[in-house]
Tab-separated table of N, CA and C in Angstrom:
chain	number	residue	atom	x	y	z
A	1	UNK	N	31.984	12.742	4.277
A	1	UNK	CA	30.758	12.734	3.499
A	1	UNK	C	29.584	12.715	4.467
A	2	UNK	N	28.930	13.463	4.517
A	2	UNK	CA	27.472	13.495	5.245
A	2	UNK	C	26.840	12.779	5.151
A	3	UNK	N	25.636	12.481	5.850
A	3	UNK	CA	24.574	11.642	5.285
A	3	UNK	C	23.876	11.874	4.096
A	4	UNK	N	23.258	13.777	3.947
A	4	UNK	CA	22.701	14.063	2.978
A	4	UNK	C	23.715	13.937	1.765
A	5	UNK	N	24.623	13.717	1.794
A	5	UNK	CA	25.794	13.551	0.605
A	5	UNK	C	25.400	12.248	-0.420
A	6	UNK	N	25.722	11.561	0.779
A	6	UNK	CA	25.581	9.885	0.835
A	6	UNK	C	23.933	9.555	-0.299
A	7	UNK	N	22.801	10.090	0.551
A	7	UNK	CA	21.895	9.802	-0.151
A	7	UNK	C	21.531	10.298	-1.419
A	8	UNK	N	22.605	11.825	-1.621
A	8	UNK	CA	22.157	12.385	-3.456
A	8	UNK	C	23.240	11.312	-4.029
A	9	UNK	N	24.668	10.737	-3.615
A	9	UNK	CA	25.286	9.914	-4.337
A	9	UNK	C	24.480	8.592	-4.740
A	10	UNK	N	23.604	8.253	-4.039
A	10	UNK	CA	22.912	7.239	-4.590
A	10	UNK	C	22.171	7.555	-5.218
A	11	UNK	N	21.077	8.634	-5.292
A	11	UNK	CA	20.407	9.019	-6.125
A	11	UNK	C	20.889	9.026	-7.431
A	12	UNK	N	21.964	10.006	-7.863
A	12	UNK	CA	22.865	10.000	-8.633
A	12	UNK	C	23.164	8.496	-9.269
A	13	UNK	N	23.592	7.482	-8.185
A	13	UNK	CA	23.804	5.819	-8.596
A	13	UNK	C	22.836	5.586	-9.675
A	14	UNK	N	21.607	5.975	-9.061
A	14	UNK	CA	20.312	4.764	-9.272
A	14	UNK	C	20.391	5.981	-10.680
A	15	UNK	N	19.994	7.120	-11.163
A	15	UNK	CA	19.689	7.351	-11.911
A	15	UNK	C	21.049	7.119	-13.441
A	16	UNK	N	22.166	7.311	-13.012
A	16	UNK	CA	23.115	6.445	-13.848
A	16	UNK	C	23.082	5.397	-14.660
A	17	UNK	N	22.100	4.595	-14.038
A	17	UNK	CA	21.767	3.356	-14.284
A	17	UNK	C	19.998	3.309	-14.971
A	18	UNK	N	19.809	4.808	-14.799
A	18	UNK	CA	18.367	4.004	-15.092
A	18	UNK	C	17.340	3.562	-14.314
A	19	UNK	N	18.043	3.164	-12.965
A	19	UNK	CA	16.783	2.400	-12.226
A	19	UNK	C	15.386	3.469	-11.128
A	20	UNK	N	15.605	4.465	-11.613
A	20	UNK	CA	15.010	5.378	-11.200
A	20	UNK	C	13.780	5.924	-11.842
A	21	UNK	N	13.977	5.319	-13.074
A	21	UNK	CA	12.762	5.878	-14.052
A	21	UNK	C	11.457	5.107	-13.756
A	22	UNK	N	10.095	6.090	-13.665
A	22	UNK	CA	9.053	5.823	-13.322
A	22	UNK	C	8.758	5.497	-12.166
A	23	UNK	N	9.544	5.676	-11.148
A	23	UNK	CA	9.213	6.047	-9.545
A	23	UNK	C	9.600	7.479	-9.209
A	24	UNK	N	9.095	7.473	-8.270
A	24	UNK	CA	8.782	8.759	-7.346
A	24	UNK	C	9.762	8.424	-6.049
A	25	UNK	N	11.294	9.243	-6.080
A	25	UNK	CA	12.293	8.563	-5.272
A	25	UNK	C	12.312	9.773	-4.346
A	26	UNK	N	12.340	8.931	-2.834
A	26	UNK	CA	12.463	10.090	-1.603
A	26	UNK	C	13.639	9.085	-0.540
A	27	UNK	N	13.614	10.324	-0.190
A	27	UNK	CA	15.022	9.943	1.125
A	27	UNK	C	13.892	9.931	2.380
A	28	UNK	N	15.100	8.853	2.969
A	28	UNK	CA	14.488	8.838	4.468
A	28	UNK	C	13.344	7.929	4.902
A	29	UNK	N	12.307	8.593	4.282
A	29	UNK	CA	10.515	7.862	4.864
A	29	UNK	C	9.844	8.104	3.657
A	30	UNK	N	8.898	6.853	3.570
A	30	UNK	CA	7.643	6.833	2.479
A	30	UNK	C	7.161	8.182	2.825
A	31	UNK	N	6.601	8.614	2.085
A	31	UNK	CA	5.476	9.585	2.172
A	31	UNK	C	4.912	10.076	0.805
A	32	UNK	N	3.739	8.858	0.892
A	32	UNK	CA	2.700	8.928	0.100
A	32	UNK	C	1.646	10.402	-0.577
A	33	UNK	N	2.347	11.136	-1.294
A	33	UNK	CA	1.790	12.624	-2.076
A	33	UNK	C	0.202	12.342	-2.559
A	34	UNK	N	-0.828	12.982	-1.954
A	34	UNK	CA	-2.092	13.136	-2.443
A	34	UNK	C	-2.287	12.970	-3.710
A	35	UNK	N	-3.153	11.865	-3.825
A	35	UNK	CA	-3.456	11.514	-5.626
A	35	UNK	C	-2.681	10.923	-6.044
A	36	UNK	N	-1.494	9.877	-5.843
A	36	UNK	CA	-0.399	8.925	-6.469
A	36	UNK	C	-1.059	7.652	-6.059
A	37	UNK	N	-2.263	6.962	-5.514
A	37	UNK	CA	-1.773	5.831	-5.619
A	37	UNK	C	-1.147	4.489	-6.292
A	38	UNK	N	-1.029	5.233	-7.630
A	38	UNK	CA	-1.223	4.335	-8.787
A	38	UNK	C	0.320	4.657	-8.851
A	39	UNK	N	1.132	5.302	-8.117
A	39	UNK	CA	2.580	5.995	-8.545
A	39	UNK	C	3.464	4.841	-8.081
A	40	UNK	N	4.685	4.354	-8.364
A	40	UNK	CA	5.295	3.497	-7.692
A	40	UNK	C	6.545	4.222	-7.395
A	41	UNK	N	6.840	4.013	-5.988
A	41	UNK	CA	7.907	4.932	-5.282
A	41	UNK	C	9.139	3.899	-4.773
A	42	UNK	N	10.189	4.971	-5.082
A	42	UNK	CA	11.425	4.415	-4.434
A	42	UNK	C	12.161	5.106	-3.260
A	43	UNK	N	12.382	4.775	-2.121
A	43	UNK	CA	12.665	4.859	-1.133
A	43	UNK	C	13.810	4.782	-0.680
A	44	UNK	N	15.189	5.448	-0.156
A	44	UNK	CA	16.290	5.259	0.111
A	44	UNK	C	16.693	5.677	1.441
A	45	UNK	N	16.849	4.443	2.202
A	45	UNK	CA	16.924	4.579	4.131
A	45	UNK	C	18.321	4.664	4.251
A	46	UNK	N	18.736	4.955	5.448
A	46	UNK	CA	19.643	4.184	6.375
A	46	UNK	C	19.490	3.369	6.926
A	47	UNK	N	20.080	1.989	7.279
A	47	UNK	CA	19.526	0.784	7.750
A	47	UNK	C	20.208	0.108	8.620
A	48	UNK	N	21.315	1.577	9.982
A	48	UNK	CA	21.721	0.999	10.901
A	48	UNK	C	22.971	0.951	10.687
A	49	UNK	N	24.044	1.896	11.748
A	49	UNK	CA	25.116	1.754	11.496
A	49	UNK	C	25.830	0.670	11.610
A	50	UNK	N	27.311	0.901	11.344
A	50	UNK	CA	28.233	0.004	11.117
A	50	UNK	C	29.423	0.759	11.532
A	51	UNK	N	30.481	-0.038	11.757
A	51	UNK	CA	31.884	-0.104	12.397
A	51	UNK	C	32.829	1.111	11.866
A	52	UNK	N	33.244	2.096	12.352
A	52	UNK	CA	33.941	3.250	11.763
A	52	UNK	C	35.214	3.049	12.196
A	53	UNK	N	36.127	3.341	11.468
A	53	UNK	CA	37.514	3.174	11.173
A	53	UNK	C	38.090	4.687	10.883
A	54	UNK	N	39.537	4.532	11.377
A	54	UNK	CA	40.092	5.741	10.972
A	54	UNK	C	39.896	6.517	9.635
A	55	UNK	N	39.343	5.796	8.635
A	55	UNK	CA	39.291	6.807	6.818
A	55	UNK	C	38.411	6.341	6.523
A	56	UNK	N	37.527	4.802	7.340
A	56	UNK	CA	36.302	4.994	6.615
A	56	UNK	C	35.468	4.377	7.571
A	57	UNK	N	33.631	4.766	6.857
A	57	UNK	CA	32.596	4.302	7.773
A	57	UNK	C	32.302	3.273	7.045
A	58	UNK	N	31.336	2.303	7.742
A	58	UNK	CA	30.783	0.786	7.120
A	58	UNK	C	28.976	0.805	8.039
A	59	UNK	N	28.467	1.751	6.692
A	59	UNK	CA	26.995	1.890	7.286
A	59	UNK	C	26.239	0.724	5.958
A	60	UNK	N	25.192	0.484	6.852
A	60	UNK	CA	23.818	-0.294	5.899
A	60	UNK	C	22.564	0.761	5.292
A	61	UNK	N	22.332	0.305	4.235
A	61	UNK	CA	21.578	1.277	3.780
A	61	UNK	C	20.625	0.534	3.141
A	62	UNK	N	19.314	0.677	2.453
A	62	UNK	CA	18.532	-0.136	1.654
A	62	UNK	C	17.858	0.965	0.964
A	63	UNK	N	17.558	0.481	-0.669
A	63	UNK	CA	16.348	0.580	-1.236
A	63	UNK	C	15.099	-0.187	-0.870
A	64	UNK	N	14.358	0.449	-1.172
A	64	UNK	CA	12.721	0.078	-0.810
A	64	UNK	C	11.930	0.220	-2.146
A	65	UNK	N	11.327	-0.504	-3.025
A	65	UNK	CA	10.432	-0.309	-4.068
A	65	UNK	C	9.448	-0.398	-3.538
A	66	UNK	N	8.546	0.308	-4.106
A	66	UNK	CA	6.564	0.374	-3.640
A	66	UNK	C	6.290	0.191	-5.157
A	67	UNK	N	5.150	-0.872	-5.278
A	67	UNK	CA	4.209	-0.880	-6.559
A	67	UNK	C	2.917	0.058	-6.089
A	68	UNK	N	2.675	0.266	-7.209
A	68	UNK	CA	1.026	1.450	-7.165
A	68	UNK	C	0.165	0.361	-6.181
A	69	UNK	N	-0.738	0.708	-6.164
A	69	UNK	CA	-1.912	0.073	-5.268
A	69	UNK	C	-2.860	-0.955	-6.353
A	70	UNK	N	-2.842	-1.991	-5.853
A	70	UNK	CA	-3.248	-3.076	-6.855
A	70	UNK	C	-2.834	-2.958	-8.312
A	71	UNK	N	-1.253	-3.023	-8.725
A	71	UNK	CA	0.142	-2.898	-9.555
A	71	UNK	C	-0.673	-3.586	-10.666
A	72	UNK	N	-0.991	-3.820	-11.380
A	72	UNK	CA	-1.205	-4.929	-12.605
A	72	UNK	C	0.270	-5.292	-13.216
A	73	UNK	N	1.087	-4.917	-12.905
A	73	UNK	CA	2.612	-5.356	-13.010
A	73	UNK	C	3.603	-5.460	-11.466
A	74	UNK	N	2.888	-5.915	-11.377
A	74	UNK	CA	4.132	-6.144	-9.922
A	74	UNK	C	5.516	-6.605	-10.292
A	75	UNK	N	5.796	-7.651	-11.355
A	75	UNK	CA	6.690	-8.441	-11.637
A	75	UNK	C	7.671	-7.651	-12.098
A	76	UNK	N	6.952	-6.582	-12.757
A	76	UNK	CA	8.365	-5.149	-13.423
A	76	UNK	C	8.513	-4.744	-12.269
A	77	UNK	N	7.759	-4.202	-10.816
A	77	UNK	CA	8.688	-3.550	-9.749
A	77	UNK	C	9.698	-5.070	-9.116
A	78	UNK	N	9.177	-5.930	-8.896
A	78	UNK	CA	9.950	-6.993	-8.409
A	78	UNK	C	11.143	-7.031	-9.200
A	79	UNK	N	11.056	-7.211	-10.971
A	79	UNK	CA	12.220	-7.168	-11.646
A	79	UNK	C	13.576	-6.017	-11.531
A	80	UNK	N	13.100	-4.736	-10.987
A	80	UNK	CA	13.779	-3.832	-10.811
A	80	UNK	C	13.934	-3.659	-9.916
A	81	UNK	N	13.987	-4.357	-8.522
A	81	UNK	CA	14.496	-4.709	-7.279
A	81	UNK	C	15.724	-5.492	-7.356
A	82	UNK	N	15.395	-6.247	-8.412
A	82	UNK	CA	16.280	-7.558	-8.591
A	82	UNK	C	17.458	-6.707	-9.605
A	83	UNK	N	17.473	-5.836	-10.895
A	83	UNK	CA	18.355	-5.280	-11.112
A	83	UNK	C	19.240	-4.308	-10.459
A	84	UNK	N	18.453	-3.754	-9.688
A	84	UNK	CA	18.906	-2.986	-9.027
A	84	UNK	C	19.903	-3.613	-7.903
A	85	UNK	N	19.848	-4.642	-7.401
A	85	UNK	CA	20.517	-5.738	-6.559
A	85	UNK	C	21.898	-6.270	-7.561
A	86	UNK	N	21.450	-6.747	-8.760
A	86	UNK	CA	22.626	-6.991	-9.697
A	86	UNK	C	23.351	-5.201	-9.646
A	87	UNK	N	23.134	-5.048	-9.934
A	87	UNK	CA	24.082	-3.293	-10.456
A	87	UNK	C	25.265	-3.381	-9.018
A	88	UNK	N	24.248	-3.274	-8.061
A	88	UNK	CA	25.110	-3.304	-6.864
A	88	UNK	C	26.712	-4.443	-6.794
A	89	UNK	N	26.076	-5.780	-7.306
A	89	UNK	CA	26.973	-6.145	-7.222
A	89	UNK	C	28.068	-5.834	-8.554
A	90	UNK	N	27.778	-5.255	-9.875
A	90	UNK	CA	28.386	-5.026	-10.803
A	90	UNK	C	29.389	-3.651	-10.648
A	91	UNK	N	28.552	-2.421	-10.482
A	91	UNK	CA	29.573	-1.259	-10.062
A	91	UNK	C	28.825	-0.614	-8.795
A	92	UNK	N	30.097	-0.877	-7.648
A	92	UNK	CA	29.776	-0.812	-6.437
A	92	UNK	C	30.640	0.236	-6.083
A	93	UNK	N	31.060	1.407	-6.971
A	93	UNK	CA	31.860	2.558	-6.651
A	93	UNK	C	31.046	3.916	-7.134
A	94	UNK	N	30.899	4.896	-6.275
A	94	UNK	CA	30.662	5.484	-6.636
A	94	UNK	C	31.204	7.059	-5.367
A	95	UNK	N	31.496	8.162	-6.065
A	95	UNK	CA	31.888	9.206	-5.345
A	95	UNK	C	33.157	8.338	-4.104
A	96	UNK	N	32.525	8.851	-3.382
A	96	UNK	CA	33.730	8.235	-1.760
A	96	UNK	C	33.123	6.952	-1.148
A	97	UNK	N	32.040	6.537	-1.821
A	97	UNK	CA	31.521	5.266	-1.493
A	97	UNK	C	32.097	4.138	-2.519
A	98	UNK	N	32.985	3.726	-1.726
A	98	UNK	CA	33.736	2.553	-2.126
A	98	UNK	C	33.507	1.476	-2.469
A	99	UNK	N	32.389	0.870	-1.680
A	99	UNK	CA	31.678	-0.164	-2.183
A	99	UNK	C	30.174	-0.390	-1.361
A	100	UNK	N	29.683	-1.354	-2.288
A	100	UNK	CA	28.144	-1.804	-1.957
A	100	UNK	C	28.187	-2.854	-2.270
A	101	UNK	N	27.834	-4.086	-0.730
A	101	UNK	CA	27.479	-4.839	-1.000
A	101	UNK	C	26.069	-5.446	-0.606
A	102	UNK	N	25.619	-5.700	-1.108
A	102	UNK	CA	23.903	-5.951	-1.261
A	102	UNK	C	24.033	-7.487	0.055
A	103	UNK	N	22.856	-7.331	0.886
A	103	UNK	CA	22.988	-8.195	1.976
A	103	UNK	C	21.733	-8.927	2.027
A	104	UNK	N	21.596	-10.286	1.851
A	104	UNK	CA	20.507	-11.212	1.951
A	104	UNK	C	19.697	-11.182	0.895
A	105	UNK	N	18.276	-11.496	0.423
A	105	UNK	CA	17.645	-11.652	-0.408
A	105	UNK	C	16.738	-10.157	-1.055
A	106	UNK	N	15.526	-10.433	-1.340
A	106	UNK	CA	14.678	-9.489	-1.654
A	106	UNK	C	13.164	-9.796	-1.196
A	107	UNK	N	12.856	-9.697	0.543
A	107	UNK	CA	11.710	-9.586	0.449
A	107	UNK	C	10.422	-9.269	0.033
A	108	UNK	N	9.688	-9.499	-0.448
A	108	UNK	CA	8.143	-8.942	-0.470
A	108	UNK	C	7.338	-9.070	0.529
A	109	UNK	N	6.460	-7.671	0.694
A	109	UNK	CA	6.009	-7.573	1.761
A	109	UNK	C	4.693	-6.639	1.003
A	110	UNK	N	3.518	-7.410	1.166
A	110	UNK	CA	2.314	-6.215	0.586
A	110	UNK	C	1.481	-5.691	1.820
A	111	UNK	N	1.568	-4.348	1.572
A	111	UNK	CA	0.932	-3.242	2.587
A	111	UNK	C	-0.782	-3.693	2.708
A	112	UNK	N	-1.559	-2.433	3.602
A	112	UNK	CA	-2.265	-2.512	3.847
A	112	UNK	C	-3.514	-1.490	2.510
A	113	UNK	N	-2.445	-1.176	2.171
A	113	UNK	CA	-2.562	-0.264	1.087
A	113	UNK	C	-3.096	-0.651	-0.313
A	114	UNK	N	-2.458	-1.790	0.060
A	114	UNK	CA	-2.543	-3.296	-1.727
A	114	UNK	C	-1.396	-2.630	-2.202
A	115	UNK	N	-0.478	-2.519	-1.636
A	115	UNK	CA	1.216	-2.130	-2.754
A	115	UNK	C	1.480	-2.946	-2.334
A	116	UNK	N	2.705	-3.503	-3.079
A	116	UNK	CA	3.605	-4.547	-2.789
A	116	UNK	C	5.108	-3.709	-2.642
A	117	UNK	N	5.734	-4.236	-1.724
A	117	UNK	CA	6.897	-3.326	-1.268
A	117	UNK	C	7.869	-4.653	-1.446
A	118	UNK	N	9.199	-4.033	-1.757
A	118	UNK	CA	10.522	-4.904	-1.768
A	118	UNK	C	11.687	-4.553	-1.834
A	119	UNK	N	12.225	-4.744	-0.474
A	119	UNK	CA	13.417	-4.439	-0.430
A	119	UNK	C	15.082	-4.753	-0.857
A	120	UNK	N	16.040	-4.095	-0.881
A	120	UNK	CA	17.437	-4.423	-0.904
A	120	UNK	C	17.901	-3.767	-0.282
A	121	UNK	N	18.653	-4.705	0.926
A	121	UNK	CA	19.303	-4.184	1.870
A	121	UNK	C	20.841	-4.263	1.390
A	122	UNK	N	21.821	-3.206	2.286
A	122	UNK	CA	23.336	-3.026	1.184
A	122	UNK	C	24.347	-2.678	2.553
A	123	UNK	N	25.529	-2.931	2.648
A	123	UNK	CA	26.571	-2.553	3.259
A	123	UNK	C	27.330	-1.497	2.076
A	124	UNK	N	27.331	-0.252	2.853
A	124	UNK	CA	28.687	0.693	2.098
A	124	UNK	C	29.873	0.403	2.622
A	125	UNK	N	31.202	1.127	2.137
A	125	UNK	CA	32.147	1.641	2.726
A	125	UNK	C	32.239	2.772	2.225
A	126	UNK	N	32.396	4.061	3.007
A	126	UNK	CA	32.422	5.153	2.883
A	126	UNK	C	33.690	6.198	3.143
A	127	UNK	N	34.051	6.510	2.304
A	127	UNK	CA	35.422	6.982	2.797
A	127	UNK	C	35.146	8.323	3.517
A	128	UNK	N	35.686	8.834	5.124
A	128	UNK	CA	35.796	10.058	5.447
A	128	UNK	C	36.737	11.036	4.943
């Protein structure tokens, strides 16, 4: 499975579920589209490999939520950080990605921007 594989299977994840609706979801790097600040974006990294084995890889990966720029709901992007963290631990299969497990808490971190950003960081296993 490729990387670009990897990241439409999550795409695919998140929209399965729903948790995709009403963000603006990109691979890789923020990049803020002329005229959105009010848009709230979802973000899907790589976050540093992990230990490869004969049939499978064990990479880290994270979502990233962005609220619009001064959010008048922050608490709905925070809340859907936090579901999105439950799902992970509920169905953690998907395609050749075997599992996801969601690693440490859910920071907040507000930009310079006035968004509020929050992450979930995740261990896969990935089958080759």
């Amino acid at each position: 499975m490729t990387r670009g594989e990897v990241y439409d299977a999550l795409r695919a994840w998140l929209q399965k579920h729903g948790l995709d609706a009403g963000y603006r979801v990109q691979k890789r790097v923020w990049n803020e589209l002329e005229d959105t600040q009010s848009d709230r974006y979802l973000v899907i990294q790589q976050n540093g490999g992990g230990a490869t084995e004969e049939a499978l890889t064990r990479d880290y990966y994270r979502f990233i939520l962005l609220s619009g720029q001064n959010d008048a709901s922050v608490d709905e992007v925070e809340n859907r950080a936090d579901a999105i963290r439950q799902a992970l631990i509920d169905d953690h299969k998907i395609e050749c990605i075997t599992s996801m497990q969601p690693v440490g808490g859910i920071p907040a971190i507000r930009t310079e921007e006035g968004r509020f950003l929050f992450e979930i960081n995740f261990q896969t296993i990935i089958s080759r």
